[in-house]
Short mmCIF file of C-alpha atoms and ligand atoms in Angstrom, two decimals:
data_model
loop_
_atom_site.label_atom_id
_atom_site.label_comp_id
_atom_site.label_asym_id
_atom_site.label_seq_id
_atom_site.Cartn_x
_atom_site.Cartn_y
_atom_site.Cartn_z
CA MET E 1 -17.24 1.24 -33.15
CA GLY E 2 -14.17 1.05 -31.14
CA THR E 3 -13.84 1.44 -27.45
CA LYS E 4 -15.73 3.54 -25.14
CA THR E 5 -13.22 6.34 -25.15
CA ASP E 6 -13.02 6.30 -29.14
CA ARG E 7 -16.70 6.77 -28.95
CA ILE E 8 -16.58 9.69 -26.89
CA ILE E 9 -13.77 11.17 -28.68
CA ASP E 10 -15.83 10.61 -31.83
CA ILE E 11 -18.83 12.61 -30.39
CA ALA E 12 -16.42 15.30 -28.92
CA LYS E 13 -15.13 16.03 -32.51
CA ARG E 14 -18.04 15.53 -34.34
CA ARG E 15 -20.36 17.59 -32.24
CA GLY E 16 -18.07 20.12 -31.06
CA PHE E 17 -17.26 19.30 -27.42
CA PHE E 18 -13.32 19.38 -27.71
CA TRP E 19 -10.35 18.32 -29.79
CA GLN E 20 -6.41 18.29 -29.85
CA SER E 21 -5.11 21.76 -30.07
CA SER E 22 -3.61 23.26 -33.26
CA PRO E 23 -3.90 20.02 -35.27
CA ILE E 24 -3.25 22.05 -38.80
CA HIS E 25 0.29 22.62 -37.41
CA GLY E 26 0.93 18.99 -36.12
CA ALA E 27 -0.82 19.03 -32.58
CA ILE E 28 1.43 18.59 -29.78
CA ALA E 29 0.22 15.87 -27.10
CA GLY E 30 -1.51 17.15 -23.85
CA PHE E 31 -3.16 20.23 -25.42
CA TYR E 32 -6.67 20.29 -26.08
CA ASP E 33 -9.27 23.23 -27.22
CA TYR E 34 -12.97 23.18 -26.22
CA ALA E 35 -15.09 23.69 -28.83
CA HIS E 36 -18.48 25.59 -28.50
CA LEU E 37 -20.63 22.53 -26.71
CA GLY E 38 -17.40 21.73 -24.34
CA CYS E 39 -17.04 25.42 -23.40
CA ALA E 40 -20.86 25.34 -22.60
CA LEU E 41 -20.40 22.35 -20.32
CA LYS E 42 -17.26 23.54 -18.55
CA LYS E 43 -19.10 26.75 -17.86
CA LYS E 44 -22.08 25.03 -16.44
CA TRP E 45 -19.80 22.79 -14.14
CA GLU E 46 -17.70 25.58 -13.05
CA ASN E 47 -20.77 27.51 -12.11
CA GLU E 48 -22.15 24.71 -10.22
CA TRP E 49 -18.75 24.26 -8.46
CA ARG E 50 -18.86 28.06 -7.65
CA GLY E 51 -22.34 28.02 -6.44
CA PHE E 52 -21.90 25.13 -4.08
CA PHE E 53 -18.59 25.51 -2.53
CA LEU E 54 -18.44 29.26 -2.26
CA SER E 55 -21.81 29.13 -0.40
CA LEU E 56 -20.29 27.05 2.47
CA ASN E 57 -19.19 30.03 4.17
CA ASP E 58 -20.06 33.80 3.82
CA ASN E 59 -16.38 34.39 3.96
CA PHE E 60 -15.36 32.36 0.97
CA HIS E 61 -14.41 34.46 -2.17
CA GLU E 62 -13.44 33.97 -5.64
CA ILE E 63 -10.18 35.63 -6.94
CA GLN E 64 -8.42 35.65 -10.38
CA PRO E 65 -4.54 35.65 -9.77
CA ALA E 66 -1.84 35.80 -12.67
CA GLN E 67 -0.83 32.55 -14.14
CA ILE E 68 2.72 33.48 -14.79
CA MET E 69 4.55 33.87 -11.70
CA PRO E 70 8.33 34.61 -10.30
CA GLU E 71 10.79 31.91 -9.51
CA GLU E 72 10.47 33.17 -6.06
CA VAL E 73 6.91 31.75 -5.71
CA PHE E 74 7.94 28.28 -6.61
CA LYS E 75 10.95 28.62 -4.47
CA ALA E 76 8.59 29.26 -1.48
CA SER E 77 6.03 26.46 -2.58
CA GLY E 78 8.76 23.83 -2.69
CA HIS E 79 7.80 23.38 -6.48
CA LEU E 80 11.14 24.22 -7.62
CA ASP E 81 12.99 21.20 -5.72
CA SER E 82 10.08 18.80 -5.28
CA PHE E 83 7.63 19.08 -8.09
CA ILE E 84 9.21 16.30 -9.94
CA ASP E 85 8.41 13.13 -11.94
CA PRO E 86 10.37 9.96 -12.21
CA THR E 87 11.74 9.33 -15.62
CA VAL E 88 13.13 6.36 -17.64
CA LYS E 89 15.29 6.94 -21.00
CA CYS E 90 15.61 4.16 -23.76
CA LYS E 91 19.38 3.44 -24.32
CA LYS E 92 18.44 2.38 -27.89
CA CYS E 93 15.86 5.09 -29.04
CA GLY E 94 16.21 7.87 -26.65
CA ASN E 95 12.68 7.87 -25.78
CA VAL E 96 11.91 9.36 -22.37
CA GLU E 97 8.89 8.11 -20.33
CA ARG E 98 7.29 8.01 -16.92
CA ALA E 99 8.96 5.63 -14.76
CA ASP E 100 5.84 4.58 -12.97
CA HIS E 101 3.78 4.51 -15.69
CA VAL E 102 6.16 2.10 -17.57
CA ILE E 103 6.06 -0.10 -14.59
CA SER E 104 2.20 -0.27 -14.32
CA ASP E 105 1.80 -0.58 -17.99
CA ALA E 106 3.86 -3.95 -17.69
CA ILE E 107 2.84 -5.14 -14.21
CA GLU E 108 -0.06 -5.15 -12.01
CA GLY E 109 -0.03 -2.73 -8.94
CA GLU E 110 0.19 0.81 -8.13
CA PHE E 111 3.57 2.56 -8.29
CA GLU E 112 3.10 6.09 -7.84
CA GLY E 113 5.46 7.48 -5.06
CA ILE E 114 7.63 4.51 -4.65
CA SER E 115 11.61 5.41 -4.42
CA LEU E 116 13.63 5.85 -7.62
CA GLU E 117 15.75 2.82 -6.51
CA LYS E 118 12.71 0.72 -6.36
CA MET E 119 11.65 1.59 -9.60
CA SER E 120 15.02 0.86 -11.04
CA GLU E 121 14.98 -2.28 -9.32
CA LEU E 122 11.36 -3.42 -10.89
CA ILE E 123 12.51 -2.09 -14.47
CA LYS E 124 15.58 -4.74 -14.23
CA LYS E 125 13.63 -7.50 -12.33
CA HIS E 126 10.69 -7.72 -14.90
CA ASN E 127 12.71 -6.86 -17.82
CA ILE E 128 10.41 -3.96 -18.71
CA ARG E 129 11.68 -2.48 -22.03
CA CYS E 130 10.88 0.52 -24.43
CA LYS E 131 8.41 -0.02 -27.15
CA CYS E 132 11.34 -0.15 -29.44
CA GLY E 133 12.64 -3.13 -27.52
CA GLY E 134 15.59 -1.23 -26.09
CA GLU E 135 16.87 -1.30 -22.55
CA PHE E 136 15.86 1.53 -20.23
CA ALA E 137 18.69 3.39 -18.15
CA GLU E 138 18.46 4.14 -14.41
CA VAL E 139 15.34 5.99 -13.13
CA GLY E 140 15.87 9.91 -12.96
CA ILE E 141 13.77 12.89 -12.36
CA LEU E 142 12.49 15.76 -14.21
CA ASN E 143 10.84 19.12 -12.86
CA MET E 144 7.46 19.54 -14.41
CA MET E 145 6.98 22.99 -14.45
CA PHE E 146 7.30 25.18 -17.88
CA PRO E 147 10.08 27.92 -17.19
CA LEU E 148 9.88 31.22 -18.87
CA GLU E 149 11.95 34.53 -19.01
CA ILE E 150 10.02 37.62 -18.24
CA GLY E 151 10.89 40.96 -19.82
CA THR E 152 14.29 41.62 -21.45
CA GLY E 153 17.78 43.11 -20.49
CA LYS E 154 18.45 44.13 -16.67
CA MET E 155 15.04 44.04 -15.96
CA LYS E 156 14.75 40.42 -16.99
CA ARG E 157 13.41 37.76 -14.44
CA MET E 158 12.92 34.11 -14.17
CA GLY E 159 9.30 32.88 -14.03
CA TYR E 160 7.05 29.77 -14.41
CA LEU E 161 3.66 29.14 -15.78
CA SER E 162 1.91 28.22 -12.41
CA PRO E 163 1.45 24.38 -11.99
CA GLU E 164 -1.42 24.66 -9.60
CA THR E 165 -3.72 27.59 -9.10
CA ALA E 166 -3.49 27.21 -5.27
CA GLN E 167 -0.10 29.62 -5.12
CA GLY E 168 -1.98 32.43 -6.68
CA ALA E 169 -4.46 32.24 -3.63
CA TYR E 170 -1.38 32.01 -1.01
CA VAL E 171 0.44 35.22 -2.33
CA ASN E 172 -2.84 36.91 -2.08
CA PHE E 173 -3.39 35.89 1.48
CA LYS E 174 -2.38 38.98 3.35
CA PRO E 175 -4.17 41.57 1.36
CA GLU E 176 -7.04 39.70 1.31
CA PHE E 177 -7.21 38.97 5.08
CA GLU E 178 -6.92 42.79 5.54
CA ALA E 179 -9.70 43.66 2.80
CA LEU E 180 -12.04 41.09 4.30
CA ARG E 181 -11.69 42.59 7.81
CA ARG E 182 -9.26 40.02 9.39
CA ARG E 183 -11.64 36.96 9.81
CA LEU E 184 -10.87 33.21 9.74
CA PRO E 185 -11.66 30.93 8.22
CA MET E 186 -11.50 32.71 5.14
CA GLY E 187 -11.41 31.00 1.47
CA LEU E 188 -9.97 31.71 -1.83
CA ALA E 189 -11.08 30.30 -4.63
CA VAL E 190 -9.54 30.25 -8.27
CA ILE E 191 -10.79 28.60 -11.18
CA GLY E 192 -7.74 28.73 -13.69
CA LYS E 193 -5.13 27.00 -15.80
CA ALA E 194 -2.51 25.02 -14.39
CA PHE E 195 0.39 23.98 -16.42
CA ARG E 196 2.69 20.84 -16.20
CA ASN E 197 5.04 19.57 -18.55
CA GLU E 198 3.89 15.93 -18.17
CA ILE E 199 6.41 13.44 -19.70
CA SER E 200 3.62 11.25 -21.00
CA PRO E 201 0.20 12.87 -21.29
CA ARG E 202 -2.57 10.34 -21.82
CA ASN E 203 -6.08 9.36 -21.62
CA VAL E 204 -7.52 12.61 -23.67
CA LEU E 205 -8.57 15.12 -20.95
CA ILE E 206 -7.13 13.03 -17.86
CA ARG E 207 -3.48 13.94 -18.11
CA GLN E 208 -2.89 17.11 -20.31
CA ARG E 209 -0.04 19.63 -20.11
CA GLU E 210 -2.33 22.76 -19.91
CA PHE E 211 -5.50 22.13 -17.86
CA THR E 212 -8.08 23.72 -15.67
CA GLN E 213 -8.50 23.63 -11.75
CA ALA E 214 -11.05 24.67 -9.58
CA GLU E 215 -9.15 25.00 -6.11
CA LEU E 216 -10.75 26.48 -2.77
CA GLN E 217 -8.00 27.58 -0.33
CA ILE E 218 -9.58 27.71 3.27
CA PHE E 219 -7.60 29.46 5.67
CA PHE E 220 -8.04 28.62 9.34
CA ASP E 221 -6.71 28.87 12.90
CA PRO E 222 -5.16 25.42 13.44
CA ASP E 223 -6.42 25.26 17.07
CA THR E 224 -9.79 24.81 15.62
CA ILE E 225 -9.10 21.85 13.24
CA ASN E 226 -11.06 19.66 15.52
CA GLU E 227 -14.32 21.40 15.32
CA HIS E 228 -16.60 22.83 12.39
CA PRO E 229 -19.85 24.77 13.43
CA CYS E 230 -22.02 22.66 11.22
CA PHE E 231 -20.26 19.31 11.74
CA ASP E 232 -23.77 18.14 13.43
CA GLU E 233 -25.31 18.54 9.78
CA VAL E 234 -23.19 15.68 8.73
CA ALA E 235 -22.58 13.88 11.63
CA GLY E 236 -24.58 10.96 10.63
CA TYR E 237 -24.01 11.19 6.70
CA MET E 238 -22.35 8.08 5.24
CA LEU E 239 -19.11 8.60 3.39
CA ARG E 240 -17.99 6.19 0.94
CA LEU E 241 -14.14 5.53 2.08
CA TYR E 242 -11.44 3.50 0.60
CA PRO E 243 -8.83 3.72 3.28
CA SER E 244 -5.45 2.74 2.71
CA ARG E 245 -5.67 -0.28 4.97
CA ASN E 246 -7.94 -1.66 2.19
CA ARG E 247 -5.45 -1.73 -0.65
CA LYS E 248 -5.32 -5.27 -0.90
CA THR E 249 -9.16 -6.13 -0.72
CA GLY E 250 -10.17 -2.96 -2.78
CA GLY E 251 -12.89 -2.70 -0.20
CA ILE E 252 -14.99 0.52 -0.01
CA GLU E 253 -16.49 1.17 3.62
CA GLU E 254 -19.45 3.24 4.28
CA MET E 255 -18.95 4.92 7.61
CA SER E 256 -20.60 7.98 9.17
CA CYS E 257 -18.69 11.29 9.48
CA ASN E 258 -18.94 10.74 13.22
CA ASP E 259 -17.21 7.38 12.87
CA THR E 260 -14.81 8.67 10.44
CA VAL E 261 -13.46 11.23 13.09
CA LYS E 262 -13.18 8.53 15.75
CA SER E 263 -12.02 5.55 14.02
CA LEU E 264 -9.71 7.22 11.17
CA ARG E 265 -8.65 9.92 13.65
CA LEU E 266 -9.29 12.63 11.06
CA PRO E 267 -10.22 16.30 12.35
CA LYS E 268 -14.03 17.39 12.15
CA PHE E 269 -12.90 20.46 10.08
CA TYR E 270 -11.31 17.96 7.40
CA VAL E 271 -14.20 15.52 7.53
CA TYR E 272 -16.98 17.85 7.23
CA HIS E 273 -15.27 19.05 3.86
CA MET E 274 -14.88 15.35 2.88
CA ALA E 275 -18.95 15.13 3.34
CA LYS E 276 -19.34 18.47 1.31
CA ILE E 277 -17.55 17.19 -1.57
CA GLN E 278 -19.28 13.59 -1.44
CA GLN E 279 -22.53 15.67 -1.36
CA PHE E 280 -21.52 17.93 -4.44
CA TYR E 281 -21.01 14.71 -6.57
CA LEU E 282 -23.76 12.36 -5.45
CA GLU E 283 -26.62 14.66 -4.42
CA HIS E 284 -25.93 17.99 -6.35
CA LEU E 285 -24.99 16.35 -9.62
CA GLY E 286 -26.44 13.23 -8.83
CA LEU E 287 -23.91 10.97 -9.90
CA PRO E 288 -24.22 7.15 -9.11
CA LYS E 289 -23.20 6.51 -5.83
CA LYS E 290 -21.37 3.15 -6.79
CA ARG E 291 -18.91 5.24 -9.07
CA PHE E 292 -17.73 7.35 -6.16
CA ARG E 293 -14.97 7.08 -3.32
CA LEU E 294 -12.73 8.97 -1.10
CA LYS E 295 -9.40 7.29 -1.25
CA GLU E 296 -6.65 7.61 1.47
CA LEU E 297 -3.24 8.20 0.11
CA THR E 298 -0.22 6.54 1.78
CA ASP E 299 2.71 8.47 3.10
CA GLU E 300 4.74 7.64 -0.05
CA GLU E 301 1.63 8.94 -2.25
CA ARG E 302 0.85 11.86 -0.42
CA ALA E 303 1.84 15.20 -2.31
CA PHE E 304 5.00 16.89 -0.66
CA TYR E 305 3.00 19.50 1.17
CA ASN E 306 0.32 17.38 2.58
CA LYS E 307 -0.24 16.17 5.96
CA TYR E 308 -3.91 14.49 5.21
CA HIS E 309 -4.62 13.63 1.67
CA TRP E 310 -7.60 11.70 0.26
CA ASP E 311 -8.36 11.91 -3.23
CA ILE E 312 -12.05 11.77 -5.01
CA GLU E 313 -12.17 9.06 -7.48
CA LEU E 314 -14.71 8.13 -10.06
CA ASP E 315 -15.19 4.57 -11.58
CA LEU E 316 -14.77 5.05 -15.32
CA ASP E 317 -15.16 1.93 -17.42
CA SER E 318 -13.18 3.51 -20.27
CA LEU E 319 -10.24 3.87 -18.16
CA GLY E 320 -10.31 0.71 -16.40
CA GLY E 321 -11.54 1.46 -12.85
CA PHE E 322 -11.45 4.43 -10.36
CA ARG E 323 -9.43 7.56 -11.33
CA GLU E 324 -8.63 10.61 -9.65
CA MET E 325 -10.95 13.77 -10.04
CA ALA E 326 -10.06 15.83 -7.09
CA GLY E 327 -8.29 16.00 -3.75
CA ILE E 328 -8.56 17.18 -0.51
CA HIS E 329 -5.54 18.36 0.90
CA TYR E 330 -4.29 19.52 4.57
CA ARG E 331 -1.52 21.55 3.60
CA THR E 332 -0.82 22.76 7.27
CA ASP E 333 1.28 26.13 7.28
CA HIS E 334 3.53 24.75 4.44
CA ASP E 335 2.94 27.31 1.92
CA LEU E 336 2.42 30.46 3.93
CA LYS E 337 5.67 29.63 5.87
CA GLY E 338 7.81 29.19 2.73
CA HIS E 339 6.68 32.27 1.34
CA GLU E 340 7.28 34.06 4.38
CA LYS E 341 10.69 32.73 4.47
CA VAL E 342 11.50 33.57 0.81
CA SER E 343 9.72 37.09 0.78
CA GLY E 344 10.72 38.18 4.23
CA GLN E 345 7.26 39.15 4.56
CA ASN E 346 5.47 38.25 7.75
CA MET E 347 2.47 35.78 7.07
CA SER E 348 1.12 35.55 10.62
CA VAL E 349 -2.36 37.15 11.74
CA ASN E 350 -3.38 38.38 14.97
CA ILE E 351 -6.96 37.43 16.15
CA ASP E 352 -8.23 38.28 19.68
CA GLY E 353 -4.70 38.75 20.93
CA LYS E 354 -3.26 35.42 19.47
CA THR E 355 -0.73 35.53 16.97
CA PHE E 356 -0.18 32.59 14.41
CA VAL E 357 0.35 31.61 10.80
CA PRO E 358 -2.85 29.96 9.51
CA HIS E 359 -3.31 26.73 8.22
CA VAL E 360 -4.62 25.89 4.78
CA LEU E 361 -7.34 22.97 3.87
CA GLU E 362 -7.39 22.72 0.01
CA LEU E 363 -10.20 21.35 -1.90
CA SER E 364 -8.65 20.78 -5.39
CA PHE E 365 -10.56 19.69 -8.56
CA GLY E 366 -9.33 18.98 -12.11
CA VAL E 367 -12.20 20.45 -14.25
CA ASP E 368 -11.28 18.75 -17.28
CA ARG E 369 -11.16 15.14 -15.58
CA ASN E 370 -14.51 15.80 -14.27
CA LEU E 371 -15.79 16.88 -17.79
CA TYR E 372 -14.32 13.70 -19.10
CA ALA E 373 -16.03 11.63 -16.34
CA LEU E 374 -19.29 13.39 -16.94
CA LEU E 375 -19.36 12.46 -20.82
CA GLU E 376 -18.27 8.95 -20.01
CA LEU E 377 -21.00 8.43 -17.35
CA ALA E 378 -23.68 10.27 -19.35
CA TYR E 379 -22.70 8.26 -22.70
CA THR E 380 -25.64 5.94 -23.26
CA GLU E 381 -26.41 3.88 -26.21
CA GLU E 382 -30.01 2.89 -26.54
CA LYS E 383 -31.81 0.90 -29.52
CA GLU E 384 -32.76 3.86 -31.53
CA ARG E 385 -30.40 6.58 -30.00
CA THR E 386 -27.37 7.78 -28.54
CA VAL E 387 -27.82 10.03 -25.66
CA LEU E 388 -25.70 12.15 -23.40
CA LYS E 389 -27.52 11.96 -20.02
CA PHE E 390 -25.67 14.58 -18.46
CA PRO E 391 -26.98 15.77 -14.84
CA ARG E 392 -29.65 18.22 -15.75
CA ARG E 393 -27.89 21.19 -14.01
CA VAL E 394 -24.78 20.79 -16.18
CA SER E 395 -26.22 19.76 -19.68
CA PRO E 396 -24.48 22.11 -22.09
CA TYR E 397 -27.91 23.80 -23.15
CA ASP E 398 -31.00 23.45 -21.01
CA ALA E 399 -33.30 23.43 -23.85
CA GLY E 400 -33.58 23.32 -27.78
CA ILE E 401 -36.80 25.26 -28.95
CA PHE E 402 -38.35 23.70 -32.12
CA PRO E 403 -41.45 25.29 -34.13
CA LEU E 404 -43.17 22.11 -35.71
CA VAL E 405 -42.95 23.68 -39.09
CA LYS E 406 -41.39 26.74 -40.67
CA LYS E 407 -44.87 28.61 -41.34
CA ASP E 408 -48.04 30.05 -40.09
CA GLY E 409 -46.50 32.08 -37.30
CA LEU E 410 -44.89 29.18 -35.57
CA PRO E 411 -41.18 30.25 -35.93
CA GLU E 412 -42.17 33.58 -34.37
CA LEU E 413 -43.97 32.01 -31.57
CA ALA E 414 -40.96 29.80 -30.89
CA ARG E 415 -38.50 32.69 -31.20
CA ASP E 416 -40.60 34.43 -28.29
CA VAL E 417 -40.40 31.41 -26.10
CA GLN E 418 -36.46 31.53 -26.90
CA ARG E 419 -36.42 35.26 -25.90
CA LEU E 420 -38.37 34.39 -22.62
CA LEU E 421 -36.15 31.90 -21.58
CA LYS E 422 -32.86 33.77 -22.51
CA GLU E 423 -34.02 36.71 -20.46
CA ASN E 424 -34.56 34.49 -17.42
CA GLY E 425 -30.99 33.09 -17.58
CA PHE E 426 -31.52 29.58 -19.38
CA VAL E 427 -29.13 28.57 -22.12
CA VAL E 428 -31.12 27.78 -25.05
CA PHE E 429 -31.04 27.20 -28.85
CA TYR E 430 -33.38 27.52 -31.76
CA ASP E 431 -33.69 24.62 -34.54
CA GLU E 432 -36.26 24.65 -37.16
CA THR E 433 -34.20 22.30 -39.37
CA GLY E 434 -35.55 18.66 -40.40
CA SER E 435 -38.47 16.51 -38.70
CA ILE E 436 -39.21 16.80 -35.00
CA GLY E 437 -37.77 13.21 -34.51
CA ARG E 438 -34.39 14.34 -36.20
CA ARG E 439 -34.37 17.37 -34.14
CA TYR E 440 -34.70 15.28 -30.77
CA ARG E 441 -31.95 12.70 -31.99
CA ARG E 442 -29.62 15.83 -32.41
CA ILE E 443 -30.37 17.20 -28.97
CA ASP E 444 -30.02 13.85 -27.63
CA GLU E 445 -26.73 13.22 -28.82
CA ILE E 446 -25.31 16.55 -27.37
CA GLY E 447 -27.07 15.99 -24.10
CA VAL E 448 -29.53 18.91 -24.03
CA ALA E 449 -31.91 18.60 -20.98
CA LEU E 450 -35.19 19.33 -22.60
CA GLY E 451 -36.73 19.92 -25.97
CA ILE E 452 -39.48 22.26 -26.60
CA THR E 453 -41.72 22.28 -29.32
CA VAL E 454 -44.33 25.15 -30.51
CA ASP E 455 -47.20 23.81 -32.51
CA TYR E 456 -50.67 24.84 -33.98
CA GLU E 457 -52.12 24.10 -30.52
CA SER E 458 -49.51 26.65 -29.01
CA LYS E 459 -51.21 29.35 -31.18
CA LYS E 460 -54.71 28.61 -29.61
CA ASN E 461 -53.87 27.51 -26.07
CA ARG E 462 -50.53 29.55 -25.36
CA ASP E 463 -48.85 26.14 -24.47
CA VAL E 464 -45.78 24.08 -25.70
CA THR E 465 -44.80 20.37 -25.43
CA ILE E 466 -41.65 19.75 -23.28
CA ARG E 467 -39.72 16.49 -23.50
CA ASP E 468 -37.40 14.95 -21.10
CA ARG E 469 -34.04 14.01 -22.62
CA ASP E 470 -33.60 11.02 -20.32
CA SER E 471 -37.00 9.56 -20.20
CA MET E 472 -38.38 10.93 -23.29
CA ALA E 473 -41.55 11.72 -21.38
CA GLN E 474 -43.63 14.63 -22.79
CA VAL E 475 -45.92 17.17 -21.01
CA ARG E 476 -47.75 20.09 -21.88
CA VAL E 477 -47.20 23.19 -20.16
CA LYS E 478 -48.77 26.74 -20.38
CA MET E 479 -46.04 29.21 -21.49
CA ASP E 480 -46.75 31.54 -18.54
CA LYS E 481 -45.53 28.57 -16.35
CA LEU E 482 -42.79 27.72 -18.64
CA VAL E 483 -40.04 29.40 -16.59
CA GLU E 484 -40.93 27.90 -13.03
CA VAL E 485 -41.36 24.25 -14.68
CA ILE E 486 -37.95 24.40 -16.48
CA ARG E 487 -36.49 25.64 -13.09
CA ARG E 488 -37.92 23.19 -11.06
CA PHE E 489 -37.20 20.22 -13.65
CA LEU E 490 -33.37 21.40 -13.64
CA MET E 491 -33.35 21.11 -9.91
CA GLY E 492 -34.41 17.64 -10.07
CA GLU E 493 -38.32 17.34 -10.22
CA ASP E 494 -39.98 14.69 -12.15
CA LEU E 495 -41.33 16.19 -15.53
CA ASN E 496 -44.51 14.38 -15.45
CA ARG E 497 -45.67 16.34 -12.30
CA LEU E 498 -44.91 19.44 -13.76
CA GLY E 499 -47.30 19.61 -16.63
CA THR E 500 -50.23 17.52 -18.20
CA PRO E 501 -48.46 14.22 -19.58
CA LEU E 502 -49.11 13.29 -23.05
CA LYS E 503 -49.69 9.71 -24.13
N1 LIG X 1 -3.10 22.31 -5.68
C1 LIG X 1 -3.09 20.90 -5.59
C2 LIG X 1 -2.96 20.19 -6.57
O1 LIG X 1 -2.39 20.82 -7.74
P1 LIG X 1 -2.92 17.75 -7.80
O2 LIG X 1 -3.19 16.69 -7.16
O3 LIG X 1 -1.58 17.86 -8.28
O4 LIG X 1 -2.91 18.99 -6.40
C3 LIG X 1 -5.26 18.53 -8.47
O5 LIG X 1 -4.04 18.21 -8.70
C4 LIG X 1 -6.19 18.01 -9.37
O6 LIG X 1 -5.89 18.49 -10.60
C5 LIG X 1 -6.13 16.44 -9.79
O7 LIG X 1 -6.88 15.82 -8.57
C6 LIG X 1 -6.70 16.13 -10.97
O8 LIG X 1 -8.00 16.27 -11.07
C7 LIG X 1 -6.18 17.55 -11.94
N2 LIG X 1 -4.77 17.19 -12.67
C8 LIG X 1 -3.67 17.13 -11.93
N3 LIG X 1 -2.91 16.81 -13.06
C9 LIG X 1 -3.43 16.93 -14.03
C10 LIG X 1 -2.99 16.71 -15.56
N4 LIG X 1 -1.93 16.70 -16.08
N5 LIG X 1 -4.16 16.76 -16.56
C11 LIG X 1 -5.57 16.97 -16.12
N6 LIG X 1 -5.88 17.15 -14.82
C12 LIG X 1 -4.81 17.18 -13.60
#
């Protein structure tokens, strides 16, 4: 039935992951609501992100800044002048499209970041036209922020919905630096909404107008950029790199962090964090290595605030190849200096007699894109079932709990198991309807990591059957060992080693 994207959208709607927002009033493109399963999956991914990246340093912390911010913030950051997209308007029907998208839909290649003149030239040269057949006017620009008026009358101020969570961290830098006893590096993480008036939202969760970012801003002394206290731990770790020099061949190079520092002339502080991000995707979440790459952006493609900029990309069949999921941005002192200039507040710090404005390394992730990627990579059609093989850690539910039958005390015992697991922090649900086979199929389709069945033996022996979603292997486990077994299974251990295998 349809393309892979269609099938993912079908499961998402039918089972409750996500759907377009406000459809009863005529949905607007680029807005999605997360339903109960999507919300559970998102919470899991965000918690894994938090756990992993905040534990990189004792001085990394999460904050929650406001998402509506005054105009001055975006004057300072440069978004007011530079956060623009190239647009083309059809002379016949008035339709406005993103110029680089119109070009890449018509001819092979990557066009993000090329000059407006070059885009106009390509549109003319290849006679690229609007869907209605009309001719396009010259390429223009549009600021992507959503403006709004805050308050009324004399107190009225102009503001914007923040287009990135990062600015919330920058405006909080100084008070947090004081509160956290003046230490660098200092990390401020924000998981929050970002708003962009995308001209052509597309590909479901991939390009939306309201989306979630998970961003970590690391403030550090620029004189220390060529070192990291834990670099030796990753020195020999092999990165999967797609440097800009390989654009023609598409070749991915596997290179140790040490060699990356030497041959690509990247600072150790930067490369250390490249390694950590790769480890998050490949080791922590366990995504397939061949689907991952770190892509270097060219001067034209880099965001206006970045000195070094590599994106994290995953290869997604439904989107026809590698797509950006995250970025690792060396923003220098661009933002703090900008805020200093516009606000008149001094952003420099004094550490051991040295006064300087800290630099920022930003690890920036689009949460929704990562969730879409998880869905696509998890989606598996087997002979008898459709199954979402999510990484165990981020499965929307850890386990479904099933009494074999609805009588003879089995529901009560299954409820006891449910209570025990909930009390121990697992995300579980109870289901007693339909045959066990049907209940397994239902949890397979929504990607629940484990099925736990309580049967007549359970009453006698105080044990249960646990079934692994991916391999369908089943083992018998004593109830008093259940919490420990599930914890170890979710950390990646083979189920067959955690209980007595059933034939
Ligand atoms: N603070 C830096 C920043 O915002 P970005 O490359 O513009 O950088 C970061 O965005 C991440 O946010 C991207 O790597 C992508 O995953 C996600 N993202 C960007 N625009 C998006 C959109 N319109 N819809 C969904 N996710 C988006």
